[in-house]
Coordinates of C-alpha atoms and ligand atoms in Angstrom, one line a residue:
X1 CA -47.2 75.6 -61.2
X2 CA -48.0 72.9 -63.5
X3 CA -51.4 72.1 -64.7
X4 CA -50.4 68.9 -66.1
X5 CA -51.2 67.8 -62.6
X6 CA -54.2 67.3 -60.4
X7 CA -51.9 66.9 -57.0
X8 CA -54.1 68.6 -54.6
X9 CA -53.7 71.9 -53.0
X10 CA -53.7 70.4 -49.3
X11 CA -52.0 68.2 -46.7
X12 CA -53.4 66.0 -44.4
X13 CA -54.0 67.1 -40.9
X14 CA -55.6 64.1 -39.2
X15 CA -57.2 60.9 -40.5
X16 CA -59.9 58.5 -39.9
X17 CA -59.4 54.7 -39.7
X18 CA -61.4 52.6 -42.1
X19 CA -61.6 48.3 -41.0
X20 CA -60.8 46.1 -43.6
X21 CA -63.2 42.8 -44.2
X22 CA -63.2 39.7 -45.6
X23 CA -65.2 38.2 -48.9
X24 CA -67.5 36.5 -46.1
X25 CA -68.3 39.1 -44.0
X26 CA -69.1 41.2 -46.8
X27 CA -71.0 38.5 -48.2
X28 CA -73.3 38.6 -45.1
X29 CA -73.4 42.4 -45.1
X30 CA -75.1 42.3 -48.2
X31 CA -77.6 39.9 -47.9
X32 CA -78.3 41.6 -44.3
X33 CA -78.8 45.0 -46.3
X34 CA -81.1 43.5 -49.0
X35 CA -78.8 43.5 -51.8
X36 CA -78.8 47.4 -51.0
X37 CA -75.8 49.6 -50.5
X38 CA -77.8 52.6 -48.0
X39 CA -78.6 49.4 -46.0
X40 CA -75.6 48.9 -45.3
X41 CA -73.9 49.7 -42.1
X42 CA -70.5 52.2 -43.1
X43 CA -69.0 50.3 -41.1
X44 CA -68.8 47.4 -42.4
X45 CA -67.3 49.9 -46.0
X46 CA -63.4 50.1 -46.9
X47 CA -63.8 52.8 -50.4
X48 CA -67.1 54.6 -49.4
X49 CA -67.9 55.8 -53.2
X50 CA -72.2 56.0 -52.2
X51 CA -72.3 59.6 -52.6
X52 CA -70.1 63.0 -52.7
X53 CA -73.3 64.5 -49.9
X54 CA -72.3 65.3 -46.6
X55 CA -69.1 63.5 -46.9
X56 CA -66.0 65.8 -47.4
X57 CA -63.5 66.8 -45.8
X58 CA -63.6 69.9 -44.4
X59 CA -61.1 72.4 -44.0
X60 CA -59.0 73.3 -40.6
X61 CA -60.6 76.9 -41.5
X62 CA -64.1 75.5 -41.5
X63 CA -63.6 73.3 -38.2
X64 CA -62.1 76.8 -37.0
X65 CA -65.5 78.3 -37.8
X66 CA -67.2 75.3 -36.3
X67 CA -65.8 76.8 -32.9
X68 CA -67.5 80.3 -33.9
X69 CA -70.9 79.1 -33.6
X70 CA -72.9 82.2 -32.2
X71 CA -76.2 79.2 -31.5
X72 CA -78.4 82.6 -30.5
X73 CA -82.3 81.1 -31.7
X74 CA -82.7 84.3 -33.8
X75 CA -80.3 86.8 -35.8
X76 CA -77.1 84.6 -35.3
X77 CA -74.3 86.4 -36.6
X78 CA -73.3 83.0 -38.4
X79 CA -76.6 83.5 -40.9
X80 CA -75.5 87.1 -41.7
X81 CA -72.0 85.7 -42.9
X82 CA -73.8 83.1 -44.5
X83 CA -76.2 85.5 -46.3
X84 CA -73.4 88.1 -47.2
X85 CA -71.4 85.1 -48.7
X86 CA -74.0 83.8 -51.2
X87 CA -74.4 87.2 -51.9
X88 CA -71.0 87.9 -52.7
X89 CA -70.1 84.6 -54.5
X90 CA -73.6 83.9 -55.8
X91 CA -75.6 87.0 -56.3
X92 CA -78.6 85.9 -55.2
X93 CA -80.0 88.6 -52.6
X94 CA -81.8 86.7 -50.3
X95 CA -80.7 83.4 -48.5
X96 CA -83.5 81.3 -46.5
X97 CA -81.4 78.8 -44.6
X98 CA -82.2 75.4 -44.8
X99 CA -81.3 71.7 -43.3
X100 CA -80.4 70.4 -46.9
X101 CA -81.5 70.7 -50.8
X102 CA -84.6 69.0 -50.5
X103 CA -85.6 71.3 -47.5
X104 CA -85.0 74.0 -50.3
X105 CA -87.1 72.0 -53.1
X106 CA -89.8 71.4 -51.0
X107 CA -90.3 75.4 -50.0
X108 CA -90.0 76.4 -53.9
X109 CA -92.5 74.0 -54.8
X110 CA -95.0 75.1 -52.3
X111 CA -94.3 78.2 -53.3
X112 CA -94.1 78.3 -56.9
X113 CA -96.5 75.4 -57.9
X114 CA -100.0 75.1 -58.3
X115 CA -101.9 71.9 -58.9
X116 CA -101.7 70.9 -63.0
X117 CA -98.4 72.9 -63.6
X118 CA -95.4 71.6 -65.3
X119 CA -92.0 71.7 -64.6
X120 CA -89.2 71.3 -67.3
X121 CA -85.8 70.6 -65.9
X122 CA -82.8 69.1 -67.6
X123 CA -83.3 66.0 -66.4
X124 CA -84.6 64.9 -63.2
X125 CA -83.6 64.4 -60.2
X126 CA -85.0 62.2 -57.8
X127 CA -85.8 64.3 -55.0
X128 CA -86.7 67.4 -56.7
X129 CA -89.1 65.6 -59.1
X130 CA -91.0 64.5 -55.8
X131 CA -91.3 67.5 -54.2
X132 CA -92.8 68.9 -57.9
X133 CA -95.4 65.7 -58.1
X134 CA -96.0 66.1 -54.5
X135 CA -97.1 70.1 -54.8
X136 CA -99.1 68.7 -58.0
X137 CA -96.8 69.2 -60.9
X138 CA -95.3 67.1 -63.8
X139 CA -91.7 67.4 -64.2
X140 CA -90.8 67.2 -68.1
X141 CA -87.7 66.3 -69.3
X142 CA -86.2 69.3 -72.0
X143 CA -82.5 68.1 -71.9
X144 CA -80.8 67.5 -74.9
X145 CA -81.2 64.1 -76.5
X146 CA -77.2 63.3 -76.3
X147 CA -77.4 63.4 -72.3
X148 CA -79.6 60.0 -72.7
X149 CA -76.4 58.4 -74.7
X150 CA -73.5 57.2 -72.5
X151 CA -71.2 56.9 -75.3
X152 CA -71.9 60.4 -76.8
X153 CA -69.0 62.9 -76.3
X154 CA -70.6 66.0 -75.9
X155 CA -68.9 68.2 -74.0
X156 CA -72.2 70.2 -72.5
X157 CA -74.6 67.5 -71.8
X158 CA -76.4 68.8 -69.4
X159 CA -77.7 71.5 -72.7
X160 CA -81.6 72.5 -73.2
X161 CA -83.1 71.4 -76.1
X162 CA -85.6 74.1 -77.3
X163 CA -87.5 72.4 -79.4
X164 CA -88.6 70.5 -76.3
X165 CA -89.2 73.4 -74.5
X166 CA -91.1 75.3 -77.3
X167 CA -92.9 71.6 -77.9
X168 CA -93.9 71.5 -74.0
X169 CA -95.7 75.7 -74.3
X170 CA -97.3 74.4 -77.3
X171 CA -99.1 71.5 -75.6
X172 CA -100.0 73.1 -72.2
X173 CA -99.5 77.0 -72.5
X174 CA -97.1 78.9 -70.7
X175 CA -99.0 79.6 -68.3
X176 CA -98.6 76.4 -67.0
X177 CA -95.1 76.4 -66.6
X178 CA -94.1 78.2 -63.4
X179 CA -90.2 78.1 -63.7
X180 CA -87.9 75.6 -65.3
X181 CA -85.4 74.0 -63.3
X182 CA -81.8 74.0 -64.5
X183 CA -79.1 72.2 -62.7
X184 CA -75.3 72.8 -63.2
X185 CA -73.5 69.2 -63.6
X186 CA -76.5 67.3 -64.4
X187 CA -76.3 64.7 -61.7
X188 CA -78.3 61.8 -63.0
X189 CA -76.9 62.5 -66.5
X190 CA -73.5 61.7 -65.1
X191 CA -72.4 65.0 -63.5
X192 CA -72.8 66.7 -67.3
X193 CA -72.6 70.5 -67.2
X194 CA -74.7 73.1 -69.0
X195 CA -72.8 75.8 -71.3
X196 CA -73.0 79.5 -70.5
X197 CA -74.2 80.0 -74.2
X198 CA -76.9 77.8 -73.5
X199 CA -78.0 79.5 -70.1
X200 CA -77.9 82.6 -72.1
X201 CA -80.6 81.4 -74.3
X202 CA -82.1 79.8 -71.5
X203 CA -82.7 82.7 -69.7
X204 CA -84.0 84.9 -73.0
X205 CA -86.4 82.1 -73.5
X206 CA -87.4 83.1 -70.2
X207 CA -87.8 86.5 -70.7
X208 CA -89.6 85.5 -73.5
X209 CA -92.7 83.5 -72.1
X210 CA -92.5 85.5 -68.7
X211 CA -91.3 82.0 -67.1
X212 CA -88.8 82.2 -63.6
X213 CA -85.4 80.5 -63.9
X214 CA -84.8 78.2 -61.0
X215 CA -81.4 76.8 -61.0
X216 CA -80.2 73.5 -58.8
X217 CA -76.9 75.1 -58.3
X218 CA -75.9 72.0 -55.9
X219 CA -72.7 71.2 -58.1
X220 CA -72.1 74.7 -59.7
X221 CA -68.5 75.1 -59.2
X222 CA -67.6 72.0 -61.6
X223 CA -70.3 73.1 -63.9
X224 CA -68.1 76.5 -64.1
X225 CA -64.6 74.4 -64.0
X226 CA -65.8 72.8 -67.3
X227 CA -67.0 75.7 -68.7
X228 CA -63.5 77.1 -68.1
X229 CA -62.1 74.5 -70.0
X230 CA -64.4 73.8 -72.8
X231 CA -66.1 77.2 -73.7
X232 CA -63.6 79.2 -75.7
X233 CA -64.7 82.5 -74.4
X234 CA -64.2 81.7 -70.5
X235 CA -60.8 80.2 -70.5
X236 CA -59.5 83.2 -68.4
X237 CA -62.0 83.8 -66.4
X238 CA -61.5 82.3 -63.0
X239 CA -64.0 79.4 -61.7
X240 CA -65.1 82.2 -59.1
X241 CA -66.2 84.7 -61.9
X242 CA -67.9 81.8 -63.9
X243 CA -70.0 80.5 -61.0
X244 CA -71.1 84.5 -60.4
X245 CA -72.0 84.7 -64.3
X246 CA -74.2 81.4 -64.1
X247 CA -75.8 82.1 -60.5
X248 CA -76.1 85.8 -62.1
X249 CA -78.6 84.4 -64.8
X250 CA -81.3 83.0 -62.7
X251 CA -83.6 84.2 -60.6
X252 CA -83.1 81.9 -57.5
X253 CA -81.6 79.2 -56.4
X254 CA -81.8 75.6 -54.4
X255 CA -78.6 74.4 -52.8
X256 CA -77.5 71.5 -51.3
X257 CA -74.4 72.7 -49.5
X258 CA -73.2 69.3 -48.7
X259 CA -71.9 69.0 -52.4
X260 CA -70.3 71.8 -53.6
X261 CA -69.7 73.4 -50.4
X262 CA -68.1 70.9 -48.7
X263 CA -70.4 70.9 -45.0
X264 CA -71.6 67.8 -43.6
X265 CA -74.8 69.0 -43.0
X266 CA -76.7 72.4 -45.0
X267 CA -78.5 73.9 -47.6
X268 CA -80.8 76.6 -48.9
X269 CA -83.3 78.9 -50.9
X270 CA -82.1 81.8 -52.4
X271 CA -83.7 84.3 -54.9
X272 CA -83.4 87.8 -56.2
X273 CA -87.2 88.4 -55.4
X274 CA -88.5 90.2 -51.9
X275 CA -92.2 89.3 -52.3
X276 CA -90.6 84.9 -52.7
X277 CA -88.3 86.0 -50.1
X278 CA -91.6 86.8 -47.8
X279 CA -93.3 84.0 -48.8
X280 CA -90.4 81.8 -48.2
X281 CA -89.6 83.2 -44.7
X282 CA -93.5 81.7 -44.3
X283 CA -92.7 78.5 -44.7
X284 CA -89.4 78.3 -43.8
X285 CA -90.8 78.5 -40.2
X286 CA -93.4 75.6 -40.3
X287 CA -90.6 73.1 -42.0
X288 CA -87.4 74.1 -41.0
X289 CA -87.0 76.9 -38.2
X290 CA -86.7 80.3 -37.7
X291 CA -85.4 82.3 -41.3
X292 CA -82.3 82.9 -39.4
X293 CA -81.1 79.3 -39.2
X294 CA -83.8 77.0 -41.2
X295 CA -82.9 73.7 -39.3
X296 CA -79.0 74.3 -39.1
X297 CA -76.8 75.0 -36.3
X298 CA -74.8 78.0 -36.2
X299 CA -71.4 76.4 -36.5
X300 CA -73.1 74.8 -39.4
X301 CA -73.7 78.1 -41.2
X302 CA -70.2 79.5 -40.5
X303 CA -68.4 76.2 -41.7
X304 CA -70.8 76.7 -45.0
X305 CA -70.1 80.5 -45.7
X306 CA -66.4 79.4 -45.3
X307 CA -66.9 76.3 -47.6
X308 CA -68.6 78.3 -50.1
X309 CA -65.3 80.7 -51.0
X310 CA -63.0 77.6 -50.3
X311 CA -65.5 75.4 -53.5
X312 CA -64.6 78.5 -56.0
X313 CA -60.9 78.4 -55.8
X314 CA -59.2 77.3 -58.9
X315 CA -56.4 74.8 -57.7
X316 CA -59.2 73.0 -55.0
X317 CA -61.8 72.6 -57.7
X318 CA -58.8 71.8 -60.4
X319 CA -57.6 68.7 -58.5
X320 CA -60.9 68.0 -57.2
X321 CA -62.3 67.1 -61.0
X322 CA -58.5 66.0 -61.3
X323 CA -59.3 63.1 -59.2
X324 CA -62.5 62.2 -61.0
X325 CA -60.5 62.5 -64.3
X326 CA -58.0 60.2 -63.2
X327 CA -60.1 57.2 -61.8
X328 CA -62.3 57.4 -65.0
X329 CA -59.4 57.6 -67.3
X330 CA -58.0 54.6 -65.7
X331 CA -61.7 52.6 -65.7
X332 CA -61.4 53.3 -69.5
X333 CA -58.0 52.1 -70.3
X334 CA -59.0 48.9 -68.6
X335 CA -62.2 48.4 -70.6
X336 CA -64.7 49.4 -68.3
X337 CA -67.7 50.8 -70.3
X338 CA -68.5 54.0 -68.4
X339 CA -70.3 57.2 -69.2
X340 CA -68.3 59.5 -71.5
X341 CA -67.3 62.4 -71.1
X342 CA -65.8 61.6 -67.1
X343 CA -68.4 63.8 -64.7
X344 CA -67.4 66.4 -62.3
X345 CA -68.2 64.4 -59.4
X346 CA -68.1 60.9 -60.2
X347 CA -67.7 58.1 -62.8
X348 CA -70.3 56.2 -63.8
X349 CA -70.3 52.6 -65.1
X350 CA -72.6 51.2 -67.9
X351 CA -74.6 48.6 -66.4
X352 CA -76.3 47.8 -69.2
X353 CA -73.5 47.1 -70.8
X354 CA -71.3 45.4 -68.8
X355 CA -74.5 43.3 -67.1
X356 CA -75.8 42.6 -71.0
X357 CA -77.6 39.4 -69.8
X358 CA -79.9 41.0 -67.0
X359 CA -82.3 42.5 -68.7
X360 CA -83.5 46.2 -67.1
X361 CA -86.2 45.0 -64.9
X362 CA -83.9 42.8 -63.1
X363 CA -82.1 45.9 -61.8
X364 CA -78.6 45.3 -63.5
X365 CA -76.7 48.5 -62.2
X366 CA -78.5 47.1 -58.4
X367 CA -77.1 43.7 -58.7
X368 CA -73.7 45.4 -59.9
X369 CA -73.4 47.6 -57.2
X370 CA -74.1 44.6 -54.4
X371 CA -71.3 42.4 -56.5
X372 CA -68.9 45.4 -56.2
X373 CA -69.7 45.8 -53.0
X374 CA -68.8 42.1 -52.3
X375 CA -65.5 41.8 -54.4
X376 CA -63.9 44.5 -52.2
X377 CA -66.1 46.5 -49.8
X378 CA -66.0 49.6 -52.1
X379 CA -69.5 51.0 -52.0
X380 CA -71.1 52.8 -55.4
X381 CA -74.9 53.4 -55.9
X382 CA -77.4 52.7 -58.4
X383 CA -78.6 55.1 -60.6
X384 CA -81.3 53.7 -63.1
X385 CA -84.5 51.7 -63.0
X386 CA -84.5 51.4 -59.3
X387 CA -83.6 55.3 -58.5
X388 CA -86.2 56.3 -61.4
X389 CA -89.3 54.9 -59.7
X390 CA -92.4 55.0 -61.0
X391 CA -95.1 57.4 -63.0
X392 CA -97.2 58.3 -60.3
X393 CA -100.4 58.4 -63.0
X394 CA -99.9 54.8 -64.8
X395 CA -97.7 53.3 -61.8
X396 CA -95.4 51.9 -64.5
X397 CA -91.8 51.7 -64.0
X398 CA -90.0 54.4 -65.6
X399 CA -87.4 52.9 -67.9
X400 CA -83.8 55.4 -67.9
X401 CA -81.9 54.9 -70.9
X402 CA -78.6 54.8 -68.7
X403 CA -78.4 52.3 -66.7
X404 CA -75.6 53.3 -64.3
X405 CA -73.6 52.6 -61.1
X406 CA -72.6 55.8 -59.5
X407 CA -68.7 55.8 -58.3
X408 CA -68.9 59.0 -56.1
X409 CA -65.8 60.8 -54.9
X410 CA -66.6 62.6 -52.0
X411 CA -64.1 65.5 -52.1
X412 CA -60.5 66.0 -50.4
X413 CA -60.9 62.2 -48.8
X414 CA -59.5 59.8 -50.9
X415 CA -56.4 58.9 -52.2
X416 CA -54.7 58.0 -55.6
X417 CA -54.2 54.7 -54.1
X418 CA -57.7 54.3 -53.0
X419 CA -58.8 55.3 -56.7
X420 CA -56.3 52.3 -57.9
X421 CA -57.4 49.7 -55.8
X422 CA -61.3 50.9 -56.8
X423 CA -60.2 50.5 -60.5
X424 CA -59.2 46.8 -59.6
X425 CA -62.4 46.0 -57.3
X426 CA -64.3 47.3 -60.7
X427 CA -62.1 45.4 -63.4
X428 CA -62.2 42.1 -61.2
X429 CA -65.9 42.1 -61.3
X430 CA -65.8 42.6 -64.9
X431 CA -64.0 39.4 -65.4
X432 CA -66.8 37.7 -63.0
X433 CA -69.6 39.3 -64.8
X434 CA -70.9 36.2 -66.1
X435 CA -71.5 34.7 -62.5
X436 CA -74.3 38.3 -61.7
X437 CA -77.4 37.4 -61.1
X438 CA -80.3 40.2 -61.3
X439 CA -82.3 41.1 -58.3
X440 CA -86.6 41.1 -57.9
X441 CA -87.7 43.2 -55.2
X442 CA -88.7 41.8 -51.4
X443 CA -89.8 45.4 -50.0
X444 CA -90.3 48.6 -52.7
X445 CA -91.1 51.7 -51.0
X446 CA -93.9 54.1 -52.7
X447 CA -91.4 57.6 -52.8
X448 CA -87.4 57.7 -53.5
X449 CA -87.8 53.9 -53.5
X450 CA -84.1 53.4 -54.1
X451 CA -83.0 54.5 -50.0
X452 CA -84.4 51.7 -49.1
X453 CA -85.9 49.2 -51.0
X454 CA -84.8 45.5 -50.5
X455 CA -84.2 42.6 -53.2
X456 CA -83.1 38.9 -53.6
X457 CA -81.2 37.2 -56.3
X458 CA -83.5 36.0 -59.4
Ligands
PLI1 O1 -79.5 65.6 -50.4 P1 -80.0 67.0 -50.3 O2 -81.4 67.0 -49.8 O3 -79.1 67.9 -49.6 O4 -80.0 67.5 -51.8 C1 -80.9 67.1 -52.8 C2 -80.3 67.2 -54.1 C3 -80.7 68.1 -55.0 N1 -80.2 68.3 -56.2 C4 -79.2 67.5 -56.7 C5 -78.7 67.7 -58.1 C6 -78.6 66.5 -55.9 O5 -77.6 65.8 -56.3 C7 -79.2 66.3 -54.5 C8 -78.7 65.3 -53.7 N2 -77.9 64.4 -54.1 C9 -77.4 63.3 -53.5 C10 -77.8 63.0 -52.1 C11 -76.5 62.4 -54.2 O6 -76.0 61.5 -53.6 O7 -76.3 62.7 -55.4

C-alpha cells in the first residue's frame, strides 16, 4: 500500500446528522454563550473542532464490547481486560480505573505531593497544573525554549531542557521535587512530541536525583508516530513497540482515554509500584468508586481495552495524523500563520499574529475563536491568556507566549471535505480580521477559568 496517502483504514457504518445555520442565528449563539465556544449549545455547531476528548468515533468492535458489559459492582471481568491491556500495550503493572484524566491527576497528586513541593513538567497543562496547586505544589515549566516559538521548526518540541531542570534542584533541592511530569504530544505546546533520546536522559536524570517519572501519556500513540518518522533509529519499529518503549521508561502513568483511546468517556492511574498501587486503591474509593471500575461503567472499560490496541495500529494512527497534516498544510499554503511543525492532534492558529491589533489582554485567540465561530459555525478553542489563568500567589495573569486557537480533529469523524470547508471558514476570517474586536471579561471563574468564563466586545 502507499504511504503517500493518509486515506483512512475504515468505512463508514452509520452517521450522525449535523443542522446547518445561518450568519444570524449564529450571531445570536454567540452572544447567548458569552463570546465562549463551551457555552455554546452543539447544537447549534456544523464543524465541531473544540476538542479531540470524548469525541471519536468508535469502532463497530468497541460498540460490540459496549454489549459485553459485565456491570457486576466489584471484580467485573471488563476491569481485568482493561488491566491486562495496559499491561500488555503499556507495561505499567497496575491500572486504577478512573472516570477521566483529571480523576487520575487528582489521585497522583494527593498521593505524591506534599505541601511546598515542585513539580516540573514540559509545559503545563491546565488541569494537571490545578490539581498540583490544589495538593500544594508549584508546577515549573522545564520544556525546551523552542516549544514557546510558533515559528520554530523543531521537530521534538515537547524536549526537556536540563539546564532548567538542574537550575530548578539547585534553587529548591531535590527533595522537593516529587516526580516530574512528562507528557507525550505536548498539548498546549501544539500537540509537540518528546524524543525517545530525550526520555532516555530524562529518565537517567531521574535515576540520578532519586526523582519518580510521571508521564501524561494521554496522546502517546502520535508522540510514538512522530518518533517513527523523525528519530532515525525507530523508523522500523512499529507505533505499538514505540509506545511500549516510552510507557516502559516511566514509572506510572495518567491517562485520559478519551484521547488516544478513542472512548467517550474513561481514564486512569497506572504505575509499576505496589505500595502507590495501595495507596491509590485508597483514594480511588473516596473519589471515584470501587478499584475495579473507578467511576466507569463496564461497557466503558471493555470499549477502552479494545480502543487501546485499535490507537497503536500503524495505518489508523498514520491517517489519523494524516488528516491533521493535511488541514494544516492547506491553512499554510493559504497564509494562515499557524504553529509549525503541524501537531498530532490539531492545528493551531497564531492569534497573535493574525489579531496583531488586539493586544494580549484583550483575549485575541478568544475573540478569534467567537469570529470563527460566527463566519461558519466551525467551533475551535482558545488556548492562551484566557486558558493560562492566573498565579495563584500574585493573582497576575499569566501571559503564554503562544497565543493560539486550537482546531481539534476529533478522530475517524470528519471528512476531507469538512477539513476544506474549515480551511475556507479560517481564510475568510483572515480577510475580515480588521473588523475583530477583543473581548473584556463579564464573569471569570477562579479555577480552569476558560470552561466557562463570559466576555463582551471592547
Ligand atoms: O479531560 P480529562 O480529564 O479526561 O483529561 C485531562 C487532560 C490531561 N492531560 C492532557 C494532556 C489533556 O489534554 C487533558 C485533557 N484535554 C482536553 C479536554 C483537551 O481538550 O485537550
Amino acid at each position: 500500500m502507499s504511504t503517500q496517502t493518509w486515506a483512512e483504514p475504515y468505512k463508514i457504518k452509520m452517521v450522525e446528522l449535523i443542522k446547518m445555520t445561518s450568519r444570524e442565528d449564529r450571531l445570536a449563539a454567540i452572544e447567548k454563550a458569552g463570546y465562549n465556544t463551551f457555552l455554546l449549545r452543539s447544537e447549534d455547531v456544523y464543524i465541531d473542532l473544540l476538542t479531540d476528548s470524548g469525541v471519536s468515533a468508535m469502532s463497530d468492535r468497541q460498540w460490540a464490547g459496549i454489549m459485553m458489559g459485565d456491570e457486576a459492582y466489584a471484580g467485573s471481568r471488563n476491569f481485568y481486560h482493561l488491566r491486562d491491556t495496559v499491561e500488555e500495550y503499556y507495561s505499567y503493572r497496575y491500572t486504577v480505573p478512573c472516570h477521566q484524566g483529571r480523576g487520575a491527576e487528582n489521585i497522583l497528586s494527593q498521593i505524591l505531593i506534599s505541601p511546598g513541593d515542585y513539580v516540573p513538567g514540559n509545559m503545563y497543562f491546565t488541569t494537571t497544573r490545578l490539581h498540583q496547586e490544589l495538593a500544594g505544589a508549584t508546577f515549573v515549566d522545564v520544556i525546551i525554549d523552542e516549544a514557546h516559538d510558533p515559528e520554530s521548526e523543531h521537530p521534538f518540541k515537547g524536549n526537556v531542557d536540563f539546564d532548567k531542570l538542574d537550575a530548578l534542584v539547585d534553587e529548591v533541592g531535590q527533595d522537593k521535587i516529587p516526580y516530574i511530569c512528562i507528557a507525550t504530544c505536548v498539548n498546549m505546546a501544539g500537540g509537540q512530541p518528546i524524543s525517545l533520546e530525550n526520555l532516555r536522559q530524562v529518565r537517567a536524570w531521574c535515576d540520578r536525583h532519586d526523582v519518580m517519572l510521571v508521564h501524561d501519556m494521554t496522546r502517546v500513540a502520535e508522540n510514538a508516530h512522530f518518533i517513527q518518522q523523525r528519530e532515525d533509529a525507530y523508523k522500523d519499529k512499529t507505533v505499538r513497540e514505540i509506545v511500549y518503549e516510552i510507557c516502559d521508561l516511566t514509572d506510572a502513568a495518567t491517562m485520559s482515554s478519551k484521547k488516544d483511546a478513542m472512548v467517550n468517556i474513561g481514564g486512569f492511574l497506572a504505575m509499576n509500584d505496589a505500595k502507590f498501587y495501595e495507596k491509590a486503591c485508597g483514594l480511588v474509593v473516596v473519589y471515584e468508586g470501587l478499584h475495579t471500575y473507578g467511576g466507569m461503567a463496564g461497557r466503558d472499560m471493555e470499549a477502552l481495552a479494545i480502543g487501546i490496541t485499535e490507537s497503536v495500529q500503524d495505518e489508523h494512527i498514520h491517517a489519523r495524523v494524516g488528516q491533521v497534516q493535511y488541514l494544516g498544510r492547506k491553512l499554510r499554503e493559504a497564509g494562515v500563520p499557524i504553529v509549525n511543525p503541524i501537531g498530532g492532534h490539531a492545528v493551531f492558529l497564531n492569534a497573535s499574529k493574525m489579531l496583531a491589533h488586539i493586544p494580549q489582554e484583550h483575549f485575541p485567540a478568544q475573540a478569534l475563536s467567537a469570529a470563527l465561530y460566527v463566519d461558519s459555525g466551525v467551533r475551535s478553542m482558545e488556548r492562551g491568556i484566557v486558558s493560562a489563568g492566573r498565579n495563584k500567589e500574585t493573582g497576575e495573569n499569566y501571559k503564554p507566549n503562544l497565543e493560539l486557537v486550537r482546531l481539534t480533529i476529533p478522530r475517524r469523524v470528519y471528512t476531507q471535505a469538512h477539513m476544506d470547508v474549515t480551511v475556507g471558514a479560517v481564510t475568510d476570517v483572515m480577510e475580515q480580521r480588521s473588523t475583530i474586536k477583543g473581548l473584556r471579561f463579564t464573569y471569570e471563574p477562579e479555577m480552569l477559568r476558560f470552561f466557562q468564563a463570559r466576555f463582551e466586545p471592547i
